[in-house]
Coordinates of C-alpha atoms and ligand atoms in Angstrom, one line a residue:
M1 CA 112.6 84.9 83.8
T2 CA 108.8 86.0 84.1
E3 CA 107.6 82.9 86.0
F4 CA 110.3 83.5 88.8
M5 CA 108.9 86.9 89.4
Q6 CA 105.5 85.5 89.0
R7 CA 106.4 83.1 92.0
A8 CA 107.8 86.0 94.0
L9 CA 104.7 87.9 93.4
E10 CA 102.5 85.2 94.9
L11 CA 104.9 84.7 98.1
A12 CA 104.6 88.4 98.4
L13 CA 100.8 87.9 98.4
K14 CA 100.9 85.9 101.4
G15 CA 101.9 89.1 103.8
Q16 CA 98.4 90.7 102.8
G17 CA 96.8 92.2 106.1
H18 CA 99.8 91.7 107.9
V19 CA 102.5 94.0 106.7
S20 CA 101.0 97.5 106.4
P21 CA 102.2 100.1 106.1
N22 CA 105.2 98.3 104.6
P23 CA 104.8 96.9 101.2
M24 CA 104.0 93.2 100.5
V25 CA 107.5 92.0 98.9
G26 CA 108.5 88.5 97.9
C27 CA 111.8 87.3 96.9
V28 CA 113.1 83.8 95.1
I29 CA 116.6 82.9 94.7
V30 CA 117.4 80.9 91.4
K31 CA 120.6 79.0 90.5
D32 CA 120.9 77.0 87.2
G33 CA 117.4 77.3 86.5
E34 CA 116.0 76.1 89.9
I35 CA 114.5 77.7 92.9
I36 CA 116.9 77.2 96.0
G37 CA 115.3 79.7 98.3
E38 CA 112.1 81.9 98.8
G39 CA 110.9 84.2 101.3
W40 CA 108.4 86.9 101.9
H41 CA 107.9 89.9 104.3
E42 CA 105.5 88.2 106.6
K43 CA 105.1 90.8 109.2
Y44 CA 105.3 94.4 109.8
G45 CA 108.5 95.3 111.9
G46 CA 109.9 91.5 110.8
P47 CA 112.7 90.4 108.5
H48 CA 112.4 91.8 104.7
A49 CA 111.6 89.1 102.0
E50 CA 115.1 88.9 100.9
V51 CA 116.4 88.0 104.4
N52 CA 113.8 85.2 104.6
A53 CA 114.6 84.0 101.5
V54 CA 118.7 83.8 102.2
R55 CA 117.4 82.3 105.7
S56 CA 115.5 79.6 103.7
L57 CA 119.0 78.3 102.3
E58 CA 121.1 75.7 103.8
D59 CA 123.6 77.8 103.3
E60 CA 124.1 81.7 102.7
A61 CA 127.0 81.1 100.4
Q62 CA 124.8 79.4 98.1
V63 CA 123.8 83.2 97.1
E64 CA 126.9 83.5 95.1
G65 CA 126.3 83.3 91.4
S66 CA 122.6 83.3 91.9
T67 CA 119.7 85.2 90.3
V68 CA 117.8 86.8 92.8
Y69 CA 114.1 87.9 92.0
V70 CA 112.7 90.5 94.4
T71 CA 109.4 92.1 93.7
L72 CA 110.6 95.7 95.2
E73 CA 114.3 97.2 95.1
P74 CA 116.1 95.8 98.2
C75 CA 116.2 98.5 100.7
S76 CA 119.3 100.7 101.3
H77 CA 118.2 102.2 105.0
H78 CA 118.4 101.2 108.4
G79 CA 114.8 101.0 109.6
K80 CA 113.3 98.5 111.6
T81 CA 116.1 95.9 110.1
P82 CA 119.4 96.5 108.4
P83 CA 119.5 97.2 104.8
C84 CA 118.8 94.2 102.1
A85 CA 121.1 95.7 99.5
D86 CA 123.6 95.3 102.1
L87 CA 123.0 91.9 102.7
L88 CA 122.9 91.3 98.9
A89 CA 125.9 93.1 97.9
R90 CA 128.0 90.7 100.6
L91 CA 126.5 87.4 99.4
K92 CA 127.2 88.4 95.5
P93 CA 124.6 87.0 93.6
K94 CA 125.1 87.4 89.7
K95 CA 122.3 89.4 88.9
V96 CA 119.1 90.8 91.0
V97 CA 115.9 91.4 88.9
V98 CA 113.0 93.6 90.5
C99 CA 109.8 94.6 89.5
N100 CA 109.7 98.0 90.8
V101 CA 112.2 100.9 92.2
D102 CA 111.2 101.2 95.8
P103 CA 109.5 104.9 95.8
N104 CA 110.2 105.1 99.7
P105 CA 112.4 108.4 99.4
L106 CA 114.6 106.6 102.1
V107 CA 115.6 103.9 99.3
A108 CA 114.6 105.5 95.6
G109 CA 117.3 103.8 93.7
R110 CA 119.9 103.8 96.4
G111 CA 119.4 100.1 96.9
L112 CA 120.0 99.3 93.3
K113 CA 122.8 101.4 93.1
K114 CA 124.7 99.6 96.1
L115 CA 124.3 96.4 93.9
S116 CA 125.6 97.6 90.9
D117 CA 128.7 99.3 92.8
V118 CA 130.0 96.2 93.7
G119 CA 129.8 94.8 90.0
I120 CA 126.1 92.7 90.5
E121 CA 123.9 93.1 87.5
V122 CA 120.7 94.6 88.2
E123 CA 117.2 94.5 86.0
T124 CA 114.3 96.9 86.8
G125 CA 110.7 96.5 85.4
L126 CA 110.2 92.8 85.3
L127 CA 106.4 92.3 85.8
E128 CA 106.4 96.2 86.6
K129 CA 102.4 96.5 86.2
E130 CA 102.0 93.5 88.8
G131 CA 104.1 95.0 91.1
L132 CA 102.5 98.1 91.1
A133 CA 99.1 96.5 91.5
L134 CA 99.9 94.3 94.2
N135 CA 101.4 97.5 96.3
K136 CA 98.7 100.1 94.9
R137 CA 98.4 101.3 98.5
F138 CA 102.1 101.7 99.6
F139 CA 103.0 103.1 96.1
T140 CA 99.9 105.7 96.6
A141 CA 101.0 106.6 100.0
M142 CA 104.7 107.2 98.8
T143 CA 104.1 109.2 95.4
K144 CA 100.5 111.1 96.3
K145 CA 101.0 111.4 99.9
R146 CA 97.5 110.0 100.8
P147 CA 96.3 106.7 101.6
Y148 CA 94.5 104.6 98.7
V149 CA 90.7 105.5 98.5
I150 CA 88.2 102.5 97.7
L151 CA 84.6 103.4 97.6
K152 CA 81.7 101.0 98.3
W153 CA 78.0 101.1 97.9
A154 CA 75.1 99.0 97.5
Q155 CA 72.3 100.0 95.0
T156 CA 69.1 99.0 94.3
E157 CA 68.2 98.1 90.8
D158 CA 66.5 101.2 90.1
G159 CA 69.7 103.0 91.3
F160 CA 68.7 104.1 95.1
I161 CA 71.0 103.3 98.1
A162 CA 68.5 103.9 101.0
R163 CA 64.8 104.8 101.3
E164 CA 63.8 108.4 102.1
D165 CA 63.8 107.5 105.8
Y166 CA 67.4 106.5 105.3
T167 CA 66.6 102.7 105.8
S168 CA 68.8 100.6 103.4
K169 CA 67.9 97.0 104.7
W170 CA 68.2 94.1 102.4
I171 CA 69.5 95.6 99.0
S172 CA 72.3 93.2 98.9
G173 CA 72.3 89.6 99.6
E174 CA 74.3 87.3 102.0
N175 CA 77.1 86.6 99.4
S176 CA 77.8 90.5 98.8
R177 CA 77.8 91.0 102.5
E178 CA 80.4 88.3 103.0
L179 CA 82.5 89.9 100.4
V180 CA 82.6 93.2 101.8
H181 CA 83.8 91.6 105.0
Q182 CA 86.5 90.3 103.1
Y183 CA 87.4 93.8 101.5
R184 CA 87.3 95.4 105.2
A185 CA 89.8 92.6 106.3
E186 CA 91.9 93.9 103.4
E187 CA 91.9 97.4 104.2
D188 CA 93.9 99.9 107.1
S189 CA 90.6 101.7 107.8
I190 CA 87.0 102.1 107.2
L191 CA 85.0 105.2 106.7
V192 CA 81.3 106.1 107.4
G193 CA 79.7 109.8 107.3
T194 CA 77.2 110.9 110.1
N195 CA 74.2 109.6 108.5
T196 CA 75.3 106.0 107.5
A197 CA 76.9 105.8 111.6
R198 CA 73.1 107.1 112.6
Y199 CA 70.8 105.3 110.7
D200 CA 72.5 101.7 109.9
N201 CA 74.5 101.6 113.1
P202 CA 77.3 99.4 111.5
S203 CA 79.8 97.6 113.5
L204 CA 82.5 97.9 110.8
N205 CA 84.4 94.9 112.0
V206 CA 85.5 91.6 109.9
R207 CA 82.9 88.9 110.9
F208 CA 81.8 85.9 108.7
D209 CA 85.1 83.8 109.9
I210 CA 87.4 85.7 107.9
E211 CA 90.9 86.0 109.1
G212 CA 92.5 89.3 109.4
K213 CA 92.7 92.3 111.9
D214 CA 89.9 94.7 112.3
P215 CA 90.5 97.8 110.4
L216 CA 90.5 101.4 112.1
R217 CA 87.3 102.5 112.3
I218 CA 86.7 106.6 111.3
V219 CA 83.5 108.3 111.7
I220 CA 82.8 112.0 110.9
D221 CA 80.7 113.8 113.4
R222 CA 80.8 117.5 113.0
N223 CA 78.8 118.3 116.1
L224 CA 79.0 115.2 118.3
E225 CA 75.3 114.6 117.7
L226 CA 75.7 110.8 117.3
S227 CA 74.4 108.4 120.3
G228 CA 77.3 107.1 122.3
D229 CA 75.0 103.9 122.0
L230 CA 76.1 103.5 118.7
K231 CA 78.3 100.2 117.8
L232 CA 81.1 102.5 116.2
F233 CA 81.7 104.0 120.0
D234 CA 81.6 100.4 122.0
G235 CA 85.7 100.5 122.1
S236 CA 85.8 97.1 120.8
Q237 CA 88.2 98.3 118.0
P238 CA 90.3 101.6 117.5
T239 CA 88.2 104.3 116.1
I240 CA 88.6 107.9 115.2
C241 CA 85.8 110.4 115.3
Y242 CA 86.2 113.7 113.4
N243 CA 84.5 116.7 114.7
T244 CA 84.7 120.4 115.6
Q245 CA 84.1 119.9 119.6
K246 CA 86.8 117.9 121.2
N247 CA 90.2 116.4 121.1
E248 CA 90.5 113.4 123.6
T249 CA 92.0 109.9 123.4
G250 CA 90.2 107.2 125.4
K251 CA 90.7 103.3 125.2
N252 CA 90.0 102.5 121.5
L253 CA 88.4 105.8 120.7
E254 CA 89.7 109.0 119.8
F255 CA 88.1 112.3 119.0
K256 CA 89.9 114.4 116.6
T257 CA 89.2 118.1 115.7
L258 CA 89.3 119.1 112.0
N259 CA 88.5 122.3 110.4
F260 CA 84.9 121.6 108.9
E261 CA 85.0 125.1 107.2
E262 CA 87.2 123.8 104.8
E263 CA 87.2 120.6 102.4
L264 CA 87.2 117.9 105.0
F265 CA 88.2 114.8 103.2
P266 CA 91.9 115.8 102.1
Q267 CA 92.3 117.0 105.8
I268 CA 91.2 113.0 106.6
L269 CA 93.5 111.8 104.3
E270 CA 96.2 113.9 105.7
N271 CA 95.7 113.1 109.0
L272 CA 95.2 109.1 108.3
L273 CA 98.5 109.2 106.2
Q274 CA 100.4 110.6 109.4
R275 CA 99.0 107.8 111.2
G276 CA 100.6 105.5 108.9
I277 CA 97.1 104.3 107.4
H278 CA 97.5 103.4 103.6
S279 CA 94.0 102.5 102.5
I280 CA 90.6 103.6 103.2
F281 CA 87.2 101.9 102.4
V282 CA 84.5 104.2 102.3
E283 CA 81.5 102.4 103.1
G284 CA 78.9 105.4 102.8
G285 CA 77.1 107.4 103.0
R286 CA 76.0 109.4 99.6
F287 CA 77.0 112.9 100.6
L288 CA 80.6 111.8 101.8
I289 CA 80.9 109.6 98.8
N290 CA 79.9 112.3 96.1
K291 CA 82.0 114.6 97.8
I292 CA 85.1 112.4 97.1
I293 CA 84.1 111.7 93.8
E294 CA 83.8 115.1 92.8
A295 CA 87.2 115.8 94.0
G296 CA 88.7 112.9 92.1
L297 CA 90.2 111.7 95.6
W298 CA 89.4 107.9 95.1
D299 CA 91.1 105.0 93.4
E300 CA 88.8 102.2 93.3
A301 CA 84.7 101.9 93.5
R302 CA 83.0 98.6 94.1
V303 CA 79.4 99.0 93.4
F304 CA 77.0 96.3 94.6
T305 CA 73.6 96.4 92.7
G306 CA 70.9 94.0 94.0
K307 CA 67.5 93.0 92.6
V308 CA 64.9 95.0 94.7
K309 CA 63.5 98.3 93.6
F310 CA 62.7 100.9 96.0
G311 CA 61.1 103.2 93.2
K312 CA 62.1 106.3 95.5
G313 CA 64.3 107.0 97.8
I314 CA 68.3 108.6 98.1
E315 CA 69.8 108.4 94.7
A316 CA 73.0 106.3 94.6
P317 CA 76.3 108.0 93.6
K318 CA 77.7 108.0 89.8
I319 CA 80.7 107.4 88.2
N320 CA 81.3 108.8 84.8
L321 CA 83.9 106.2 84.1
A322 CA 83.5 102.7 82.2
P323 CA 83.5 99.8 84.6
S324 CA 86.9 97.9 84.5
A325 CA 84.9 94.6 85.5
S326 CA 81.7 93.2 86.6
M327 CA 80.6 89.9 88.1
D328 CA 77.8 88.1 89.5
I329 CA 78.0 87.8 93.5
G330 CA 75.0 85.6 94.2
E331 CA 71.7 87.5 93.6
D332 CA 74.1 90.7 93.2
R333 CA 75.9 92.1 90.3
L334 CA 79.4 93.7 91.3
T335 CA 80.7 96.3 88.9
L336 CA 84.2 97.6 89.7
Y337 CA 85.6 100.9 88.6
S338 CA 89.4 101.8 88.6
N339 CA 90.7 105.7 88.8
S340 CA 94.0 104.7 89.5
E341 CA 97.3 104.1 87.5
Y342 CA 98.7 101.6 89.8
E343 CA 95.5 99.1 89.0
K344 CA 95.9 97.0 86.2
R345 CA 93.4 98.2 83.3
P346 CA 91.3 95.9 81.5
S347 CA 93.5 94.7 78.4
G348 CA 90.7 95.7 75.9
H349 CA 89.0 92.5 75.2
Ligands
AOF1 C1 112.7 95.3 101.0 N1 112.4 94.0 101.6 O1 110.8 93.0 102.2 C2 110.2 95.1 102.3 C3 111.0 96.3 101.9 O2 111.0 99.5 108.9 P1 111.7 98.6 107.8 O3 113.2 98.0 108.1 O4 110.7 97.2 107.6 O5 111.6 99.1 106.5 C4 110.4 99.3 105.8 C5 110.6 99.9 104.6 O6 111.4 99.2 104.2 C6 109.4 100.2 103.4 O7 108.7 101.4 103.8 C7 110.0 99.8 101.9 O8 110.6 101.0 101.7 C8 111.0 98.8 102.4 N2 110.4 97.5 102.2 N3 112.1 96.4 101.5 O9 114.3 95.3 100.7 C9 111.1 94.0 102.1 N4 109.3 95.1 102.9
ZN2 ZN1 115.0 95.3 103.2

């Protein structure tokens, strides 16, 4: 039943911002057409959704004969917690329904097999697209072996992201800036190029009273020319500076060398994936964003267009795709682009 899986997806979302690099997972236990138990993966390292749903019952014996709706295939491996498939195999629901098979190579169908081997009926693909969209970061990391990449920039009505002297104050309004902080809180990391760090001096933290952890800050500074006084280097939040000069780890600030003679962004993606980073919010500047667009290594773009005009300046990046959505945010216009098969596409009307 779609409505039960819809509810499981809703529960899964409660884990947003708390479970990465694990996927968000929700679980609903249904008997005689009624929900008798619910749970979700609440915290990285904590119990999985199925365990929490079973714990919500008065007696775990109630699982017998039920239908369990779980957004992702129950796991089959001993990770930080024992296998959920073993738990369900023991408790004997009649049927287990999932949106998606777990792409984690440690699971990848083995969870479902454990269930069918003990005679539990299994069904996959219910609200499949919704399940993929929910965990687009996790699916991208597992199948493409890189973090999910979201580009963001603000442009003037006449298509500039900064003046010729790189200043960019007041392109977008207060509502857009608040939304950007919400976006930051949803991702594992935020990346900026050298010029953006130098001229904007961004703090790249999460403000506006938005709940959520501060993402990892990442800055590119080939020859270590940026001033140590920039907010990025204040040690208030974990930060990595990719450069050619030194490897050094301090409190909340790491310098890591990469090979700048070769394409840099793929190296950054690889290094971040190794650290368990499943998403990157790229906040500029133009050079970096254009490189990423050119290489096709992006999944979403969120473009704010303000009412001001600069007449001349630094041109905004361009995307040769039809927008997937567009909306007003205060005085500004937000245009969304999707380049990922895991993001739901517009239905065509
Ligand atoms: C499930 N239910 O709620 C989640 C699953 O280290 P662990 O033990 O937390 O395992 C993490 C892996 O388990 C993760 O990479 C993914 O494959 C799966 N996540 N599985 O049955 C859940 N969160
Ligand atoms: Zn599990």
